[in-house]
PDB file of C-alpha atoms in Angstrom:
ATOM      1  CA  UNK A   1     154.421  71.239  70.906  1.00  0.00           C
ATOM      2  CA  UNK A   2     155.242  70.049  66.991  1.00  0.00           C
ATOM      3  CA  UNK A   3     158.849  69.633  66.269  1.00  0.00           C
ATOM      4  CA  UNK A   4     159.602  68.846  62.548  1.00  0.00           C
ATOM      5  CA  UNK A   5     160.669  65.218  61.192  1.00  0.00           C
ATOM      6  CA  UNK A   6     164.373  66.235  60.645  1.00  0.00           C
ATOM      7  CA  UNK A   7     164.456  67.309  64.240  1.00  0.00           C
ATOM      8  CA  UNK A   8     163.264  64.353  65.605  1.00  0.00           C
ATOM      9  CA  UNK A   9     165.301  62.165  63.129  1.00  0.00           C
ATOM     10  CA  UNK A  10     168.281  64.086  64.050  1.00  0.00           C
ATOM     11  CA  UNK A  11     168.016  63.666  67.945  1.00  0.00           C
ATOM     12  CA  UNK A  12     167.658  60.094  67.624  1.00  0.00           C
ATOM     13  CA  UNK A  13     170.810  59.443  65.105  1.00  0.00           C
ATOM     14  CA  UNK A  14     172.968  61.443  67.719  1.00  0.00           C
ATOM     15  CA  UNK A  15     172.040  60.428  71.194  1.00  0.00           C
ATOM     16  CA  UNK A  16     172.694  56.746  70.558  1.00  0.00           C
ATOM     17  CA  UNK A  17     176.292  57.137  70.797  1.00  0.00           C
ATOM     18  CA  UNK A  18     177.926  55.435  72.279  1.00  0.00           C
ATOM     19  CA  UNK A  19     176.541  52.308  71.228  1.00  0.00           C
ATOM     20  CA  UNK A  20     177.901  49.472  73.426  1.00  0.00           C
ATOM     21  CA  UNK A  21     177.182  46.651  70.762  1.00  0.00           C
ATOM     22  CA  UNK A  22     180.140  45.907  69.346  1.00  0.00           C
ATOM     23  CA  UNK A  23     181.379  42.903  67.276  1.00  0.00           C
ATOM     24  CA  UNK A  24     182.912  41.047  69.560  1.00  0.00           C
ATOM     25  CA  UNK A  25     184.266  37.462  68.318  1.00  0.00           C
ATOM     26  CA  UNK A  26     182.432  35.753  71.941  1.00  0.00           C
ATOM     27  CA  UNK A  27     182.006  32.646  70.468  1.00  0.00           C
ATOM     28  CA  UNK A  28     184.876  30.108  71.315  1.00  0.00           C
ATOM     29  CA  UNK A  29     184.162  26.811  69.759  1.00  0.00           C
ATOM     30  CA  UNK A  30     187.905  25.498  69.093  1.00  0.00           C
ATOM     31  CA  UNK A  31     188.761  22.293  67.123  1.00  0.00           C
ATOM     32  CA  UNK A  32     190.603  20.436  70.177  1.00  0.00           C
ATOM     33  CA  UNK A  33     190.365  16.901  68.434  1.00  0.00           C
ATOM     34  CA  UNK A  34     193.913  14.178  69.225  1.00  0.00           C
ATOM     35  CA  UNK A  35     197.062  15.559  67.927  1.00  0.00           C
ATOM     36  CA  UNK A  36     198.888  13.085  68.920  1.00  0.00           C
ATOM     37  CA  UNK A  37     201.730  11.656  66.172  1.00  0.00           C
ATOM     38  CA  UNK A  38     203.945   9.065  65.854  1.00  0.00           C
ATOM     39  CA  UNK A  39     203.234   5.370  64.720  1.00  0.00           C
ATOM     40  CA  UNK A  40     203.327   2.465  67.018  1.00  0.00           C
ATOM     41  CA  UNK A  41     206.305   0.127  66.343  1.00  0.00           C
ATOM     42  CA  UNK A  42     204.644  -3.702  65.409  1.00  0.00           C
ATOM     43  CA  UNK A  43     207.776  -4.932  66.954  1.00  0.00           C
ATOM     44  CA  UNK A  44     207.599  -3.074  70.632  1.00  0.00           C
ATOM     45  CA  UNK A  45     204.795  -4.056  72.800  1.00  0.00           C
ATOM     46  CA  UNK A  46     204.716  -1.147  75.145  1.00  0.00           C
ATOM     47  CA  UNK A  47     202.279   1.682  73.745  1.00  0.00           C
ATOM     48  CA  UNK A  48     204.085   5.305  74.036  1.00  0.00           C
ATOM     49  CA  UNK A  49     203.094   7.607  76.595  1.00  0.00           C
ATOM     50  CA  UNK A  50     202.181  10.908  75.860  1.00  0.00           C
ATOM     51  CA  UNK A  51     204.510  13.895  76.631  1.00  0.00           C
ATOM     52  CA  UNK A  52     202.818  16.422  78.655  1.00  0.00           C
ATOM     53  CA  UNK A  53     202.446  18.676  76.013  1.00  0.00           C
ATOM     54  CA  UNK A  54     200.429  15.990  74.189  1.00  0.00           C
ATOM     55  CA  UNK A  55     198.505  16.043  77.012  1.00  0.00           C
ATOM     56  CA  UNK A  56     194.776  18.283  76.782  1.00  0.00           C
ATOM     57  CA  UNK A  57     194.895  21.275  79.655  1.00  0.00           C
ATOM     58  CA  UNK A  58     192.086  20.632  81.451  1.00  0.00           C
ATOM     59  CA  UNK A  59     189.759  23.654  82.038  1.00  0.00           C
ATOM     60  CA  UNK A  60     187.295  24.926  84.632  1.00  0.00           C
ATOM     61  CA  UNK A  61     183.447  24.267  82.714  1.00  0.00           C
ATOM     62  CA  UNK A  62     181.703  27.398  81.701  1.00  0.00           C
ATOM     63  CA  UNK A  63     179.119  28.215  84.009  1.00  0.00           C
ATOM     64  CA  UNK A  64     176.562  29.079  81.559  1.00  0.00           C
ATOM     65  CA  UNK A  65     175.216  27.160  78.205  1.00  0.00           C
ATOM     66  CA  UNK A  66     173.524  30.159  76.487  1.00  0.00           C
ATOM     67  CA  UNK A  67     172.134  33.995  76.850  1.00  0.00           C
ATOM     68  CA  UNK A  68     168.614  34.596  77.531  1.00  0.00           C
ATOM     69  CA  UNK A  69     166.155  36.822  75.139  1.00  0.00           C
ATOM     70  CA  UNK A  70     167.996  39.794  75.210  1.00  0.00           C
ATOM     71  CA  UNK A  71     164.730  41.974  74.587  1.00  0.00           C
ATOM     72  CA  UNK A  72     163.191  40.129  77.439  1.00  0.00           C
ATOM     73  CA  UNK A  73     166.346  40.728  79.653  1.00  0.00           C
ATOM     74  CA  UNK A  74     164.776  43.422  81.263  1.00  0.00           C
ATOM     75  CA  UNK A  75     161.295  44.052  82.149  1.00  0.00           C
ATOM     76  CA  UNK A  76     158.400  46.109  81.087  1.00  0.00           C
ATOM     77  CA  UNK A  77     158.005  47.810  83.848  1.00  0.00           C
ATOM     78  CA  UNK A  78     161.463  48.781  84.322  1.00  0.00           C
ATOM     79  CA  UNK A  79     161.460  50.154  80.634  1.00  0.00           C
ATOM     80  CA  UNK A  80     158.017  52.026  80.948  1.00  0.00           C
ATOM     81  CA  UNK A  81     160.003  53.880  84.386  1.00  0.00           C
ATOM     82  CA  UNK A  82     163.306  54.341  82.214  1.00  0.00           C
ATOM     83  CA  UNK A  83     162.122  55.183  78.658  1.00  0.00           C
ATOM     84  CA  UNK A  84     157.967  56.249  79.146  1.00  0.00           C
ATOM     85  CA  UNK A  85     157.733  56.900  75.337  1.00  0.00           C
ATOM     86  CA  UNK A  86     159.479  54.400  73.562  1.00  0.00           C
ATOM     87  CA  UNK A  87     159.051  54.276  69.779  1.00  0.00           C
ATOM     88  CA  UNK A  88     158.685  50.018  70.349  1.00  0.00           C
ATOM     89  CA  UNK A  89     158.721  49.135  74.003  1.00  0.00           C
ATOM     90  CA  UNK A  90     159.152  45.282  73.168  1.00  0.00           C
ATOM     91  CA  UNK A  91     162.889  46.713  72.077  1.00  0.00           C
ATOM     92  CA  UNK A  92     164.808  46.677  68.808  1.00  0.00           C
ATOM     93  CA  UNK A  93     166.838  43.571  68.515  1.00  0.00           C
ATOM     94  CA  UNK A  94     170.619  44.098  67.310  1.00  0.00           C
ATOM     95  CA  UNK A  95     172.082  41.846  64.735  1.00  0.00           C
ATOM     96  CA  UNK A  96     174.248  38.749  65.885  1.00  0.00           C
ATOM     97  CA  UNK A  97     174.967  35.947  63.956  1.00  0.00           C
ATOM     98  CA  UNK A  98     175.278  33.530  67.009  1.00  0.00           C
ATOM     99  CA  UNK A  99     173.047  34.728  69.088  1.00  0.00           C
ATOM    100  CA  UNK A 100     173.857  31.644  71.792  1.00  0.00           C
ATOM    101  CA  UNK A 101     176.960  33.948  72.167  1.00  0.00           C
ATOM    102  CA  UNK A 102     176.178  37.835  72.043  1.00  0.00           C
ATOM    103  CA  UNK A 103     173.348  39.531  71.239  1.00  0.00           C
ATOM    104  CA  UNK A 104     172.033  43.585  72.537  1.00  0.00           C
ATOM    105  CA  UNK A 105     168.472  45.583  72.182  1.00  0.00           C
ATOM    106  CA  UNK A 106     168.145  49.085  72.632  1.00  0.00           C
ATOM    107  CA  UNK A 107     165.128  51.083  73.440  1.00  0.00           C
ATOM    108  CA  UNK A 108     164.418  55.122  73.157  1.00  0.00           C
ATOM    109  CA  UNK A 109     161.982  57.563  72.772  1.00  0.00           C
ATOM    110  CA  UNK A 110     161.240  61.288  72.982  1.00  0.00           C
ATOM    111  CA  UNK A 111     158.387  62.518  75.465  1.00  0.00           C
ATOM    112  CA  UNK A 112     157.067  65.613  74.240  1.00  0.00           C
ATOM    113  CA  UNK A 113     155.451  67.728  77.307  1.00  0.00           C
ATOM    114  CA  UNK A 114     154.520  70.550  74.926  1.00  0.00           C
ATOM    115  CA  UNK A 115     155.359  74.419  76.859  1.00  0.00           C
ATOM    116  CA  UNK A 116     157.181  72.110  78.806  1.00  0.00           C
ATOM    117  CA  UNK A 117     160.118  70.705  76.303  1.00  0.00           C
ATOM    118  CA  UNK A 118     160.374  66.916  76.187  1.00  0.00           C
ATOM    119  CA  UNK A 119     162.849  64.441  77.669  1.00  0.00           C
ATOM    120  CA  UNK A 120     164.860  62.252  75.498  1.00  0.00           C
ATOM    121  CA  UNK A 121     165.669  58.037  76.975  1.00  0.00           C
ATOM    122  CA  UNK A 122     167.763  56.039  75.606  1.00  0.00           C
ATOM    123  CA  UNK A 123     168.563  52.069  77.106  1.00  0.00           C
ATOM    124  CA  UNK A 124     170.664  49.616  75.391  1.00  0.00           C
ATOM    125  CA  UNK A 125     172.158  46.379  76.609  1.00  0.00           C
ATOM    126  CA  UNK A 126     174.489  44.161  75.306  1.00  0.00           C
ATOM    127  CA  UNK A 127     175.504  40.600  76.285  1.00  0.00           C
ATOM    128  CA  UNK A 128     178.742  38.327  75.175  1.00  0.00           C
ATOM    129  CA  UNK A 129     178.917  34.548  76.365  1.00  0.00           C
ATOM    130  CA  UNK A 130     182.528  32.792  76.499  1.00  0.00           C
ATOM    131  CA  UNK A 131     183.201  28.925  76.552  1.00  0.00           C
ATOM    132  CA  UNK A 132     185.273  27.182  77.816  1.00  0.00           C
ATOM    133  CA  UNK A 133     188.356  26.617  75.647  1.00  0.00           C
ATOM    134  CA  UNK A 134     192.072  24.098  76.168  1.00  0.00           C
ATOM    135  CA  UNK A 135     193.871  26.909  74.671  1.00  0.00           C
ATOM    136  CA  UNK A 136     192.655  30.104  75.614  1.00  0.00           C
ATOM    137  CA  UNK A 137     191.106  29.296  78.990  1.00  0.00           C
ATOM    138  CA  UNK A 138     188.075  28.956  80.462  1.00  0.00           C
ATOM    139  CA  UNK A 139     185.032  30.915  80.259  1.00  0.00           C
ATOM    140  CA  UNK A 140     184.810  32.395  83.284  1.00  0.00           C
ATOM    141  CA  UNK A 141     188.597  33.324  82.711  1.00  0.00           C
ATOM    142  CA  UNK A 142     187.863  34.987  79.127  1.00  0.00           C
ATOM    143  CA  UNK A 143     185.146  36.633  80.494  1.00  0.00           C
ATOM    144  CA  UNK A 144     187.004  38.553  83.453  1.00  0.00           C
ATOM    145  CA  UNK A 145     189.504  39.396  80.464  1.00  0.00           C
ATOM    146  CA  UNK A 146     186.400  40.439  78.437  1.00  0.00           C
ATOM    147  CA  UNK A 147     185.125  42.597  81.720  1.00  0.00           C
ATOM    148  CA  UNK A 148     188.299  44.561  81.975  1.00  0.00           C
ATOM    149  CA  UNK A 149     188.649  45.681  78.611  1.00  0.00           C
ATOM    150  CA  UNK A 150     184.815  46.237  77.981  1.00  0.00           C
ATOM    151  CA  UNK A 151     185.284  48.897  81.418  1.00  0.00           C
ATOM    152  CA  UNK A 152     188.158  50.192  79.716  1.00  0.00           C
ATOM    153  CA  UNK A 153     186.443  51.331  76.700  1.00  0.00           C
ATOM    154  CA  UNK A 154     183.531  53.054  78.410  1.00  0.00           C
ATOM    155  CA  UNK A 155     186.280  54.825  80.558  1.00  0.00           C
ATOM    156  CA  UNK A 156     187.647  56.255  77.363  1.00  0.00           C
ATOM    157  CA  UNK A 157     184.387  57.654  75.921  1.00  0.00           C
ATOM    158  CA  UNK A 158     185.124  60.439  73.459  1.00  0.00           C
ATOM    159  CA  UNK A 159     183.921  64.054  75.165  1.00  0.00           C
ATOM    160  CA  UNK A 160     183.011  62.727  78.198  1.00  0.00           C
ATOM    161  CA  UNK A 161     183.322  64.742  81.081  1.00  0.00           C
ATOM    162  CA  UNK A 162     182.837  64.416  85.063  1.00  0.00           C
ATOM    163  CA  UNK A 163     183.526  60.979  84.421  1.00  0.00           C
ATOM    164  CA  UNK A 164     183.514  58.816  87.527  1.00  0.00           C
ATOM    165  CA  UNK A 165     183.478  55.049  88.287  1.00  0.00           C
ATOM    166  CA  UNK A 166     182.112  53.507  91.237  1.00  0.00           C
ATOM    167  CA  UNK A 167     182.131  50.050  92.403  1.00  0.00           C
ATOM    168  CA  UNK A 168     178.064  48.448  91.762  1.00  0.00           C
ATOM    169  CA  UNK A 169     178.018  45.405  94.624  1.00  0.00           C
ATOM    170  CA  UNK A 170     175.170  42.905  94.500  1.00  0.00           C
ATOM    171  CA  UNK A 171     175.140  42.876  90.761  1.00  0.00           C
ATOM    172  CA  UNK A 172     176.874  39.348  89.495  1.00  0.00           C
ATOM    173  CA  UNK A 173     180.198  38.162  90.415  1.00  0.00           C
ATOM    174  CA  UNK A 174     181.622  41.855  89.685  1.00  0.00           C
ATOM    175  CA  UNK A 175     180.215  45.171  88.445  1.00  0.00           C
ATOM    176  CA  UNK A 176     180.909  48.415  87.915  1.00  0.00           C
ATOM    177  CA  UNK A 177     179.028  51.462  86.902  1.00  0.00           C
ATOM    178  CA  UNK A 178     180.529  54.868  84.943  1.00  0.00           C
ATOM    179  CA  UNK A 179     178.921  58.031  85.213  1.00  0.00           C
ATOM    180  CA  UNK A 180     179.570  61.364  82.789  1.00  0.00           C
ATOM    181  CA  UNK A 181     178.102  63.930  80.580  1.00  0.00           C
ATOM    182  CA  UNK A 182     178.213  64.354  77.010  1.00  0.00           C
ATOM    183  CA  UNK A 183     177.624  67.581  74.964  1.00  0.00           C
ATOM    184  CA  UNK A 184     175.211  66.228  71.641  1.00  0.00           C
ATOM    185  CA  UNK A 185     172.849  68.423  69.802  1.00  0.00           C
ATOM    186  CA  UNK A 186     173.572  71.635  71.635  1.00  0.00           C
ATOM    187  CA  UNK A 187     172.113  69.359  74.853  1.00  0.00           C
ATOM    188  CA  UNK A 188     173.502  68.089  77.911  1.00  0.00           C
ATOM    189  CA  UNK A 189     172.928  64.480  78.136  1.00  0.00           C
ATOM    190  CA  UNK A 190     173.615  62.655  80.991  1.00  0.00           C
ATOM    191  CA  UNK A 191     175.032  59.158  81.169  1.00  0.00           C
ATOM    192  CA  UNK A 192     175.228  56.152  83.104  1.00  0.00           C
ATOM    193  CA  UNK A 193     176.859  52.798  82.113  1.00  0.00           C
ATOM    194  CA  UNK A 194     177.328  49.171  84.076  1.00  0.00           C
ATOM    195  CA  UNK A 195     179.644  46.838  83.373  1.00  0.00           C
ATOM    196  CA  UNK A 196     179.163  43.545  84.401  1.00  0.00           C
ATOM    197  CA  UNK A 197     180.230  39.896  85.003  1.00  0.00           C
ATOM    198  CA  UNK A 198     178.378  37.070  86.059  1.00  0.00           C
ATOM    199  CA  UNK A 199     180.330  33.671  85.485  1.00  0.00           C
ATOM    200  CA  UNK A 200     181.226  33.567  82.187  1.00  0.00           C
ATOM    201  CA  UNK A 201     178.366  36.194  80.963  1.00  0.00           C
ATOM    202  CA  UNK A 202     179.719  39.971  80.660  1.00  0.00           C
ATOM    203  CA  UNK A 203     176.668  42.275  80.686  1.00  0.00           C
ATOM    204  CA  UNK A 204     177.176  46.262  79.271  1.00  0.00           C
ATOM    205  CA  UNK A 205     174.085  48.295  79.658  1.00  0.00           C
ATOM    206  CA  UNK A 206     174.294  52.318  78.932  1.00  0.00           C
ATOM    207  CA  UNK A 207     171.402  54.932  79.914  1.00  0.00           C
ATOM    208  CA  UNK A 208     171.028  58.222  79.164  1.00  0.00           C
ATOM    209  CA  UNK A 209     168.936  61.342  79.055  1.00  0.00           C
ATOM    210  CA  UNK A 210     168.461  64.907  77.871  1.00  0.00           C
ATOM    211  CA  UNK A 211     165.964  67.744  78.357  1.00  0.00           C
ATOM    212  CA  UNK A 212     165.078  69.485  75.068  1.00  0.00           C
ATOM    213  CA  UNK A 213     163.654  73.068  74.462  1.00  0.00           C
ATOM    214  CA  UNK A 214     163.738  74.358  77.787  1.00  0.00           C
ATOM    215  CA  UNK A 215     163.053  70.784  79.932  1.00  0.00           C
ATOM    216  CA  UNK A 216     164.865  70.246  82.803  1.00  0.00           C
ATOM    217  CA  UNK A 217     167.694  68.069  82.183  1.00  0.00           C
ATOM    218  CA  UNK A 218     167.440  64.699  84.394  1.00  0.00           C
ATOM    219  CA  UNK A 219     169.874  64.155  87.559  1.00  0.00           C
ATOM    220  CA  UNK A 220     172.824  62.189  87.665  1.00  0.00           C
ATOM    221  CA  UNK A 221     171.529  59.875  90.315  1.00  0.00           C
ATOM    222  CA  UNK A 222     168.040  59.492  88.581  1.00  0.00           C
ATOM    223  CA  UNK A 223     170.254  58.192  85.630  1.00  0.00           C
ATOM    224  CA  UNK A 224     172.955  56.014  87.778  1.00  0.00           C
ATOM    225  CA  UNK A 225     169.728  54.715  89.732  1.00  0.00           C
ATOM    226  CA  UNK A 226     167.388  53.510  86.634  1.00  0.00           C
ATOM    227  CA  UNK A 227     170.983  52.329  85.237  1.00  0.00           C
ATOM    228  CA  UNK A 228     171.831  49.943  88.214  1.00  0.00           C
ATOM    229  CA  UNK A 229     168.423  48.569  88.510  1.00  0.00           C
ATOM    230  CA  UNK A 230     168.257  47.175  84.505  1.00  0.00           C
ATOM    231  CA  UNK A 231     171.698  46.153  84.722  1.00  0.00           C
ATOM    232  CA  UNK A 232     170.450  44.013  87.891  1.00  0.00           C
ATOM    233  CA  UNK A 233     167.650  42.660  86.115  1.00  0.00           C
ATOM    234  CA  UNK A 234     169.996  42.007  82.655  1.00  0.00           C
ATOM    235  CA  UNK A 235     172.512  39.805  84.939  1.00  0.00           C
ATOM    236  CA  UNK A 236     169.619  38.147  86.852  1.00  0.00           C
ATOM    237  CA  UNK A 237     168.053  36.946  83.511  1.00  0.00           C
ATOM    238  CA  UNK A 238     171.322  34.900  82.067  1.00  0.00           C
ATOM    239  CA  UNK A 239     170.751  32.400  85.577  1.00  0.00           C
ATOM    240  CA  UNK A 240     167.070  32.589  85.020  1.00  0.00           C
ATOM    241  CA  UNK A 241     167.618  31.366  80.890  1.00  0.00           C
ATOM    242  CA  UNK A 242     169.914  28.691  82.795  1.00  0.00           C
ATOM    243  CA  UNK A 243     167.808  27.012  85.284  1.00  0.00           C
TER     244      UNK A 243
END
């Protein structure tokens, strides 16, 4: 079945919202060098001893030095099952300028199944690395701040409706996945994100679908499933970059 460019160009603008990639300052590097002040007296032979707010607060390590390929995070098979027609199954790269600290790819394409309609994919997934820092604490700390806000925002999605969030064990230290629907070019799309913490990694990955001219319109579980199962792979590759 032919569709027309504008069409086609139009289905992909809208059903990328919302696009979890955000700008998130994730880097932490913090000058933390001596601050100490006061001269020593030449006449006293007893060095002074710092006041405990001299003193540096001592912080827990981050668990994890750096993110792995984000466009590798997830594999091939998993994105053939979850997006069959994408326009670049190796995944389009987002723009980070640290990219030891955040970084996303998204992947989505329209199957056409001719009489039939065609079904619209769409996977994107987004990572943000905290260190360790003496003032703001450490990274796994930052990052559970991170997780709570991140769930927060997907929670508040604009037009979403049937929203529901469910607990996702066995997926890092903590996860959680959010299910809805979203009206977009006179379609019903149907959503599934996972939010996700693994020591001091948060992990956001969003799938969705739509039928188009007269396709059936996938199931909420088909999306929650293929969700939960690239989110899984996404956490497992930031210990795998690590080893």
């Amino acid at each position: 079945m032919q569709r027309s460019a504008p069409r086609f160009s139009r289905i992909l603008a809208c059903a990328a919202v919302p696009v979890m990639l955000v700008a998130a300052g994730c880097s932490s590097g913090s000058d933390s060098g001596d601050k100490g002040s006061g001269s020593s007296d030449a006449s006293s032979s007893v060095s002074a001893t710092p006041t405990p707010s001299q003193s540096t607060k001592a912080v827990e390590p981050a668990r994890y030095a750096k993110l792995p390929e984000v466009c590798k995070a997830i594999s091939a098979k998993t994105i053939e099952t979850l997006v069959p027609k994408a326009k670049n199954k190796n995944g389009t790269a987002a723009a980070s300028s640290d990219v030891t600290s955040r970084g996303g790819c998204a992947w989505n394409g329209l199957e056409d199944k001719g009489v039939k309609g065609s079904q619209y994919r769409w996977l994107d997934v987004s990572f943000y690395r905290y260190a360790s820092d003496a003032t703001l604490g450490s990274g796994q700390e930052r990052a559970a701040e991170s997780y709570t806000k991140e769930l927060a925002k997907v929670q508040a999605t604009p037009g979403a409706k049937k929203l529901r969030t469910v607990a996702a064990p066995g997926i890092g230290d903590k996860a959680e996945s959010v299910a809805f629907e979203l009206r977009k070019t006179d379609e019903d799309f149907k959503y599934a994100s996972v939010v996700a913490r693994t020591g001091n990694v948060v992990v956001l990955l969003s799938f969705n679908g739509a039928g188009y001219a007269g396709a059936k319109t996938p199931s909420d579980k088909w999306i929650l499933d293929g969700a939960l199962k690239a989110a899984k792979e996404a956490v497992a590759s930031v210990a795998a970059a690590n080893q």
